[in-house]
């Protein structure tokens, strides 16, 4: 087959991003032309300001561009302005979002300093209040947002869906000649809850550039279906996230599969990966996963990429896995500092390969790469810089020597020239 006949007309690229109305969340733009924003949420008791400041700081340093905190009672609301102030003293200006349920209208009214310190209010229309109080309390929060000039996220969640709306749609469905499945009606109820609430917020006077929508469910196929539909029916900025994604690899795979497909279709302006941390686990993992999802899909660059071969029967030592791991964690650990010191360093590509089969080829494509000796190969490791072989490392210090070469390369390529005396 010749190249012309086999060449696909389609670029290896996502579909164009859906056009949404941009919303500024404390200076971080979500939607319109802004890159997809990474956000996360704390799991500390917000009333415990020490723990919350520490966790927000860790999430922000890991790269979370917006951080949500629970505001569930008076003590939490009272702590918010102090948390904001203490973060700023640490040099952390990440916008804080307040997550309100049931009594948000009251907490915002009773704690004006909290209302002021937050950069956005999250409202769940399914549990803002019941019966006649529902719309009234929703409107009260929206009025607060207008008064303090803050955006809101109308965050519908499958687990706390507005039951009156769901019941009405289920009843209507029963009267159809060919009723839809209960699951399809539930998806429609989620979408309608978001759209009707957005319409009510706009009628109350909140402009569209102050409203972000989300419609989270826990199943991958449902999430894809809901967001495809939602994005076709509105130009509000969209927050993507799979709710109750779960622990460990299951949570990572489910979130990546669902959000990866939507992002590929141009849907989504900000993402959160909701991982259940293992006991004592690191909360910043969800930020790392969100960044890596956006990075591997080519949307954004956060940390240098380390390409490592998976290893096989040709490598009987673990040297190359250890080296790849050491380089990756070294790069991630240094990124907060390097982002300032070495502008553009996140575009770096490093290759760590296990043997001569693909090692030299892959290493040549990287900015800096090493091909370690496989089983039975001469114990020498050629190093390639910008496609050219520059050194051959030998002996027990191969790994350490390569790490020094990576650090030198970064300094040479990304370091700012020293100002002349
Ligand atoms: S580069 Fe070598 S060690 Fe690595 S997977 Fe390929 S053949 Fe195996």
Coordinates of C-alpha atoms and ligand atoms in Angstrom, one line a residue:
X1 CA 0.0 0.0 0.0
X2 CA 1.5 3.4 -0.9
X3 CA 1.6 6.2 1.6
X4 CA -1.1 8.2 -0.2
X5 CA -3.5 5.3 -0.2
X6 CA -2.9 4.6 3.5
X7 CA -2.7 8.1 4.8
X8 CA -5.6 9.1 6.9
X9 CA -7.0 12.5 6.2
X10 CA -7.9 13.0 9.8
X11 CA -5.2 14.5 12.0
X12 CA -4.1 12.7 15.1
X13 CA -5.9 15.3 17.2
X14 CA -9.0 15.8 19.3
X15 CA -12.1 17.4 17.9
X16 CA -12.3 21.2 18.2
X17 CA -13.1 22.3 21.7
X18 CA -16.8 23.1 22.2
X19 CA -17.3 26.8 22.6
X20 CA -18.4 27.8 26.1
X21 CA -18.8 31.0 28.0
X22 CA -15.7 31.6 30.0
X23 CA -16.0 32.0 33.8
X24 CA -13.2 33.6 35.9
X25 CA -12.8 31.7 39.2
X26 CA -10.7 34.0 41.3
X27 CA -8.6 34.9 38.2
X28 CA -8.4 31.4 36.8
X29 CA -10.4 31.3 33.6
X30 CA -12.6 28.2 33.0
X31 CA -14.1 27.7 29.6
X32 CA -13.9 29.9 26.4
X33 CA -10.3 29.6 25.0
X34 CA -8.7 28.8 28.4
X35 CA -6.8 25.5 28.7
X36 CA -8.6 22.8 30.6
X37 CA -8.2 23.6 34.3
X38 CA -7.2 21.0 36.9
X39 CA -9.0 21.2 40.2
X40 CA -9.2 19.1 43.4
X41 CA -10.9 18.9 46.7
X42 CA -9.7 18.6 50.3
X43 CA -10.9 15.9 52.7
X44 CA -10.0 17.7 55.9
X45 CA -12.5 19.2 58.3
X46 CA -12.6 22.8 57.1
X47 CA -13.1 23.9 60.8
X48 CA -9.6 22.4 61.4
X49 CA -7.8 25.3 59.8
X50 CA -4.3 23.8 60.3
X51 CA -5.0 20.6 58.4
X52 CA -7.0 22.4 55.7
X53 CA -4.3 25.0 55.1
X54 CA -1.7 22.2 54.9
X55 CA -3.8 20.1 52.5
X56 CA -4.8 23.1 50.2
X57 CA -1.1 24.1 50.1
X58 CA -0.1 20.5 49.1
X59 CA -2.8 20.3 46.4
X60 CA -1.8 23.8 45.0
X61 CA 1.9 22.9 45.0
X62 CA 1.1 19.7 43.2
X63 CA -0.6 21.8 40.5
X64 CA -4.2 22.1 41.5
X65 CA -5.4 25.4 40.0
X66 CA -8.6 25.6 42.0
X67 CA -9.2 23.8 45.3
X68 CA -12.7 23.1 46.8
X69 CA -13.3 22.9 50.5
X70 CA -16.4 21.7 52.4
X71 CA -18.4 24.4 54.1
X72 CA -20.9 22.4 56.1
X73 CA -21.4 24.3 59.4
X74 CA -20.8 27.6 61.2
X75 CA -17.3 26.5 62.4
X76 CA -16.2 25.7 58.9
X77 CA -17.6 29.0 57.5
X78 CA -15.9 30.9 60.3
X79 CA -12.5 29.2 59.5
X80 CA -12.6 30.0 55.7
X81 CA -11.3 33.7 55.9
X82 CA -8.5 32.5 58.2
X83 CA -7.6 29.7 55.9
X84 CA -7.5 32.2 52.9
X85 CA -5.3 34.6 54.9
X86 CA -2.9 31.9 56.1
X87 CA -2.5 30.5 52.6
X88 CA -1.7 33.9 51.2
X89 CA 1.0 34.3 53.9
X90 CA 2.5 31.1 52.5
X91 CA 2.4 32.7 49.0
X92 CA -0.5 30.4 47.9
X93 CA -3.2 32.3 46.0
X94 CA -5.1 29.3 44.6
X95 CA -8.8 30.1 44.4
X96 CA -10.9 28.4 47.1
X97 CA -14.4 27.1 46.3
X98 CA -16.9 26.5 49.0
X99 CA -18.9 23.3 48.8
X100 CA -22.4 24.0 50.2
X101 CA -25.2 21.6 51.0
X102 CA -28.6 22.2 52.7
X103 CA -27.7 25.3 54.6
X104 CA -25.4 27.2 52.2
X105 CA -27.8 30.1 52.0
X106 CA -27.7 30.5 55.8
X107 CA -23.9 30.1 56.1
X108 CA -23.2 32.6 53.4
X109 CA -25.6 35.1 55.0
X110 CA -24.2 34.6 58.5
X111 CA -20.6 34.6 57.5
X112 CA -19.9 37.5 55.2
X113 CA -16.1 37.1 55.5
X114 CA -16.5 33.5 54.3
X115 CA -18.7 34.7 51.3
X116 CA -16.0 37.2 50.5
X117 CA -13.0 34.9 50.9
X118 CA -14.3 32.2 48.6
X119 CA -13.8 32.5 44.8
X120 CA -16.8 30.4 43.9
X121 CA -19.8 28.7 45.5
X122 CA -20.8 25.2 44.6
X123 CA -24.5 24.5 44.8
X124 CA -26.1 21.1 44.5
X125 CA -29.7 21.7 43.3
X126 CA -30.6 18.2 44.6
X127 CA -30.1 19.2 48.2
X128 CA -30.3 22.9 48.5
X129 CA -33.6 22.5 50.3
X130 CA -36.9 20.6 50.0
X131 CA -40.3 21.4 48.5
X132 CA -41.1 25.2 48.5
X133 CA -37.8 26.0 50.2
X134 CA -35.8 24.5 47.3
X135 CA -36.1 27.3 44.8
X136 CA -36.1 30.0 47.5
X137 CA -32.9 28.8 49.1
X138 CA -31.2 28.3 45.7
X139 CA -32.1 31.9 44.8
X140 CA -30.7 33.1 48.1
X141 CA -27.3 31.6 47.3
X142 CA -27.4 33.0 43.8
X143 CA -28.2 36.4 45.3
X144 CA -25.2 36.1 47.5
X145 CA -23.1 35.3 44.5
X146 CA -24.4 38.4 42.8
X147 CA -23.8 40.5 45.9
X148 CA -20.2 39.3 46.3
X149 CA -19.5 39.2 42.5
X150 CA -18.7 35.4 42.6
X151 CA -19.4 32.6 40.1
X152 CA -21.2 29.5 41.1
X153 CA -21.0 25.9 40.0
X154 CA -24.3 24.2 39.7
X155 CA -23.2 20.7 40.5
X156 CA -25.8 18.0 40.0
X157 CA -25.0 14.6 41.3
X158 CA -26.7 11.4 40.5
X159 CA -26.6 10.4 44.2
X160 CA -28.5 13.4 45.3
X161 CA -30.7 14.1 42.3
X162 CA -33.8 16.3 42.7
X163 CA -36.4 13.6 43.5
X164 CA -39.4 15.8 42.6
X165 CA -38.0 16.4 39.1
X166 CA -37.1 12.7 38.7
X167 CA -40.5 11.6 39.8
X168 CA -42.2 14.0 37.3
X169 CA -40.1 12.8 34.4
X170 CA -40.6 9.2 35.4
X171 CA -44.4 9.8 35.4
X172 CA -44.2 11.5 32.0
X173 CA -42.2 8.7 30.6
X174 CA -44.8 6.1 31.7
X175 CA -47.4 7.9 29.5
X176 CA -45.2 7.7 26.4
X177 CA -46.2 5.1 23.8
X178 CA -42.6 3.7 24.0
X179 CA -41.2 4.6 27.4
X180 CA -37.5 5.1 27.8
X181 CA -35.5 3.0 30.3
X182 CA -35.3 4.2 33.9
X183 CA -31.6 4.8 33.4
X184 CA -32.2 7.1 30.4
X185 CA -34.9 9.0 32.3
X186 CA -32.5 9.5 35.2
X187 CA -29.8 10.8 32.8
X188 CA -32.4 13.3 31.4
X189 CA -33.4 14.3 34.9
X190 CA -29.7 15.1 35.7
X191 CA -29.4 17.2 32.6
X192 CA -32.7 19.0 33.2
X193 CA -31.8 19.7 36.8
X194 CA -28.6 21.4 35.7
X195 CA -30.2 23.4 32.9
X196 CA -33.3 24.4 34.9
X197 CA -31.2 25.5 37.8
X198 CA -28.9 27.5 35.4
X199 CA -32.0 29.2 33.9
X200 CA -33.3 30.1 37.4
X201 CA -29.9 31.5 38.3
X202 CA -29.9 33.6 35.2
X203 CA -33.5 34.8 35.8
X204 CA -32.3 35.8 39.3
X205 CA -29.7 38.1 37.7
X206 CA -26.5 36.0 37.6
X207 CA -24.9 36.3 34.2
X208 CA -23.9 33.3 32.2
X209 CA -20.2 34.1 32.6
X210 CA -20.7 33.4 36.3
X211 CA -22.1 29.9 35.9
X212 CA -20.3 26.6 35.5
X213 CA -22.3 23.4 35.3
X214 CA -21.5 19.8 36.2
X215 CA -23.6 16.6 36.1
X216 CA -21.7 13.8 37.7
X217 CA -22.6 10.2 37.7
X218 CA -20.6 7.1 38.7
X219 CA -20.7 5.0 35.6
X220 CA -18.4 5.7 32.7
X221 CA -21.0 5.2 29.9
X222 CA -23.6 7.3 31.7
X223 CA -21.1 10.1 32.2
X224 CA -20.2 10.2 28.6
X225 CA -23.9 10.1 27.5
X226 CA -24.9 12.8 30.0
X227 CA -22.1 15.3 29.1
X228 CA -22.5 14.7 25.3
X229 CA -26.1 15.7 25.7
X230 CA -25.5 18.5 28.1
X231 CA -22.8 20.1 26.0
X232 CA -25.1 19.9 22.9
X233 CA -27.8 21.7 24.9
X234 CA -25.9 24.6 26.5
X235 CA -22.8 26.8 26.1
X236 CA -22.3 27.0 29.9
X237 CA -18.7 26.2 30.9
X238 CA -18.5 22.5 32.0
X239 CA -16.8 20.9 34.9
X240 CA -16.1 17.2 34.3
X241 CA -15.8 14.5 36.9
X242 CA -16.8 10.9 37.5
X243 CA -18.3 10.8 41.0
X244 CA -17.4 7.9 43.3
X245 CA -14.8 6.8 40.9
X246 CA -13.3 4.5 43.5
X247 CA -9.9 3.6 44.9
X248 CA -6.6 2.9 43.2
X249 CA -6.3 1.7 39.7
X250 CA -10.1 1.3 39.2
X251 CA -10.7 5.0 40.1
X252 CA -7.9 6.1 37.8
X253 CA -9.0 4.0 34.9
X254 CA -12.7 4.8 35.2
X255 CA -12.0 8.6 35.4
X256 CA -9.5 8.5 32.6
X257 CA -11.7 6.5 30.3
X258 CA -14.7 8.7 30.8
X259 CA -13.0 12.0 30.8
X260 CA -10.6 11.1 28.1
X261 CA -13.4 10.3 25.6
X262 CA -15.2 13.5 26.5
X263 CA -12.1 15.7 26.2
X264 CA -11.3 14.1 22.9
X265 CA -14.7 15.2 21.7
X266 CA -13.9 18.8 22.8
X267 CA -16.1 18.6 25.9
X268 CA -15.0 19.9 29.3
X269 CA -13.4 23.1 30.6
X270 CA -12.2 21.9 34.0
X271 CA -11.7 18.4 35.4
X272 CA -11.5 16.8 38.8
X273 CA -10.4 13.2 39.3
X274 CA -12.3 12.0 42.4
X275 CA -10.2 9.3 43.9
X276 CA -10.8 7.6 47.2
X277 CA -7.4 7.7 48.8
X278 CA -6.1 4.6 50.5
X279 CA -5.9 5.1 54.3
X280 CA -3.1 7.5 54.9
X281 CA -2.8 7.9 51.1
X282 CA -1.6 11.1 49.5
X283 CA -4.5 13.4 48.5
X284 CA -2.3 15.0 45.8
X285 CA -2.6 11.8 43.7
X286 CA -5.8 13.1 42.2
X287 CA -4.0 16.2 40.9
X288 CA -1.2 14.1 39.5
X289 CA -3.7 11.8 37.6
X290 CA -5.7 14.8 36.3
X291 CA -2.5 16.4 35.0
X292 CA -1.2 13.2 33.4
X293 CA -4.6 12.7 31.7
X294 CA -4.4 16.1 30.1
X295 CA -0.7 15.7 29.3
X296 CA -0.8 12.2 27.7
X297 CA -3.7 13.4 25.5
X298 CA -1.7 16.4 24.4
X299 CA -3.9 19.1 25.9
X300 CA -1.4 20.6 28.3
X301 CA 2.1 20.0 29.6
X302 CA 2.8 20.0 33.3
X303 CA 5.9 17.8 34.0
X304 CA 8.6 16.5 31.7
X305 CA 7.7 13.1 30.2
X306 CA 9.8 10.1 31.0
X307 CA 9.4 7.4 28.4
X308 CA 10.4 4.0 29.8
X309 CA 10.1 0.6 28.1
X310 CA 8.0 -1.9 30.0
X311 CA 10.9 -4.4 30.3
X312 CA 10.8 -7.9 29.1
X313 CA 12.9 -11.1 29.1
X314 CA 15.8 -9.3 27.7
X315 CA 16.3 -7.4 31.0
X316 CA 16.8 -9.4 34.1
X317 CA 17.8 -6.5 36.3
X318 CA 15.5 -3.8 37.6
X319 CA 18.1 -1.0 37.1
X320 CA 16.1 0.6 34.3
X321 CA 12.8 0.6 36.2
X322 CA 14.6 2.1 39.2
X323 CA 16.2 4.7 37.1
X324 CA 13.0 5.7 35.3
X325 CA 11.2 5.9 38.6
X326 CA 14.0 7.9 40.2
X327 CA 14.1 10.4 37.3
X328 CA 10.3 10.7 37.1
X329 CA 9.9 11.4 40.9
X330 CA 12.9 13.7 40.9
X331 CA 11.3 15.8 38.0
X332 CA 7.9 15.9 39.7
X333 CA 9.4 16.8 43.1
X334 CA 11.4 19.7 41.5
X335 CA 8.7 21.0 39.3
X336 CA 7.3 23.7 41.6
X337 CA 10.8 25.3 41.8
X338 CA 11.8 24.5 38.2
X339 CA 8.7 26.0 36.7
X340 CA 10.1 29.4 37.9
X341 CA 13.8 28.7 37.4
X342 CA 13.6 26.8 34.0
X343 CA 10.7 28.2 31.9
X344 CA 9.5 25.6 29.4
X345 CA 11.1 22.6 31.3
X346 CA 7.7 20.8 31.3
X347 CA 8.3 20.2 27.5
X348 CA 11.4 18.0 28.3
X349 CA 11.3 14.4 27.1
X350 CA 13.5 11.8 28.8
X351 CA 13.9 8.2 27.7
X352 CA 15.1 5.3 29.9
X353 CA 15.3 2.1 27.9
X354 CA 16.1 -1.4 29.0
X355 CA 18.2 -2.8 26.1
X356 CA 19.6 -2.4 22.6
X357 CA 16.4 -3.5 20.7
X358 CA 14.5 -0.2 21.0
X359 CA 16.8 1.6 23.3
X360 CA 19.0 3.7 21.0
X361 CA 16.0 4.4 18.6
X362 CA 13.7 5.7 21.4
X363 CA 16.6 7.5 23.1
X364 CA 17.4 9.4 20.0
X365 CA 13.8 10.7 19.8
X366 CA 14.0 12.0 23.3
X367 CA 15.7 15.2 24.4
X368 CA 18.0 13.1 26.5
X369 CA 17.9 9.3 26.7
X370 CA 19.8 6.4 27.9
X371 CA 19.8 2.8 26.6
X372 CA 20.8 0.5 29.4
X373 CA 22.5 -2.8 28.8
X374 CA 20.1 -5.8 28.6
X375 CA 21.0 -9.3 29.8
X376 CA 24.2 -10.5 28.0
X377 CA 24.9 -7.2 26.4
X378 CA 28.1 -5.3 26.9
X379 CA 27.8 -3.4 30.2
X380 CA 27.7 0.0 28.6
X381 CA 24.9 2.5 28.4
X382 CA 25.0 5.0 25.5
X383 CA 23.4 8.4 26.2
X384 CA 21.8 10.5 23.5
X385 CA 21.3 14.2 23.7
X386 CA 19.1 15.9 21.0
X387 CA 19.4 12.8 18.9
X388 CA 23.2 12.4 19.0
X389 CA 25.2 10.0 21.1
X390 CA 27.3 12.1 23.5
X391 CA 28.6 9.6 26.1
X392 CA 28.7 5.9 27.0
X393 CA 28.3 5.3 30.7
X394 CA 29.8 2.3 32.4
X395 CA 30.1 0.8 35.9
X396 CA 28.0 0.9 39.0
X397 CA 27.3 4.7 38.9
X398 CA 25.5 4.6 35.5
X399 CA 22.2 5.7 37.2
X400 CA 23.7 8.5 39.2
X401 CA 25.8 9.7 36.3
X402 CA 22.7 9.9 34.1
X403 CA 20.8 11.9 36.7
X404 CA 23.6 14.4 36.7
X405 CA 23.5 14.6 32.9
X406 CA 19.7 15.2 33.0
X407 CA 20.2 18.0 35.5
X408 CA 23.0 19.6 33.4
X409 CA 20.9 19.3 30.3
X410 CA 18.0 21.1 32.0
X411 CA 20.3 23.9 33.3
X412 CA 21.9 24.3 29.8
X413 CA 18.7 24.3 27.8
X414 CA 16.2 25.9 30.1
X415 CA 18.3 28.0 32.6
X416 CA 18.1 31.7 32.1
X417 CA 21.3 33.3 31.0
X418 CA 23.1 35.1 33.9
X419 CA 22.8 38.9 33.7
X420 CA 26.1 40.5 32.8
X421 CA 27.8 42.3 35.7
Ligands
LIG1 S1 13.7 -2.0 24.9 FE1 14.6 -4.1 25.3 S2 14.2 -4.5 27.4 FE2 12.8 -2.8 26.8 S3 10.9 -3.9 26.3 FE3 12.1 -3.5 24.4 S4 13.2 -5.4 24.1 FE4 12.5 -5.4 26.2

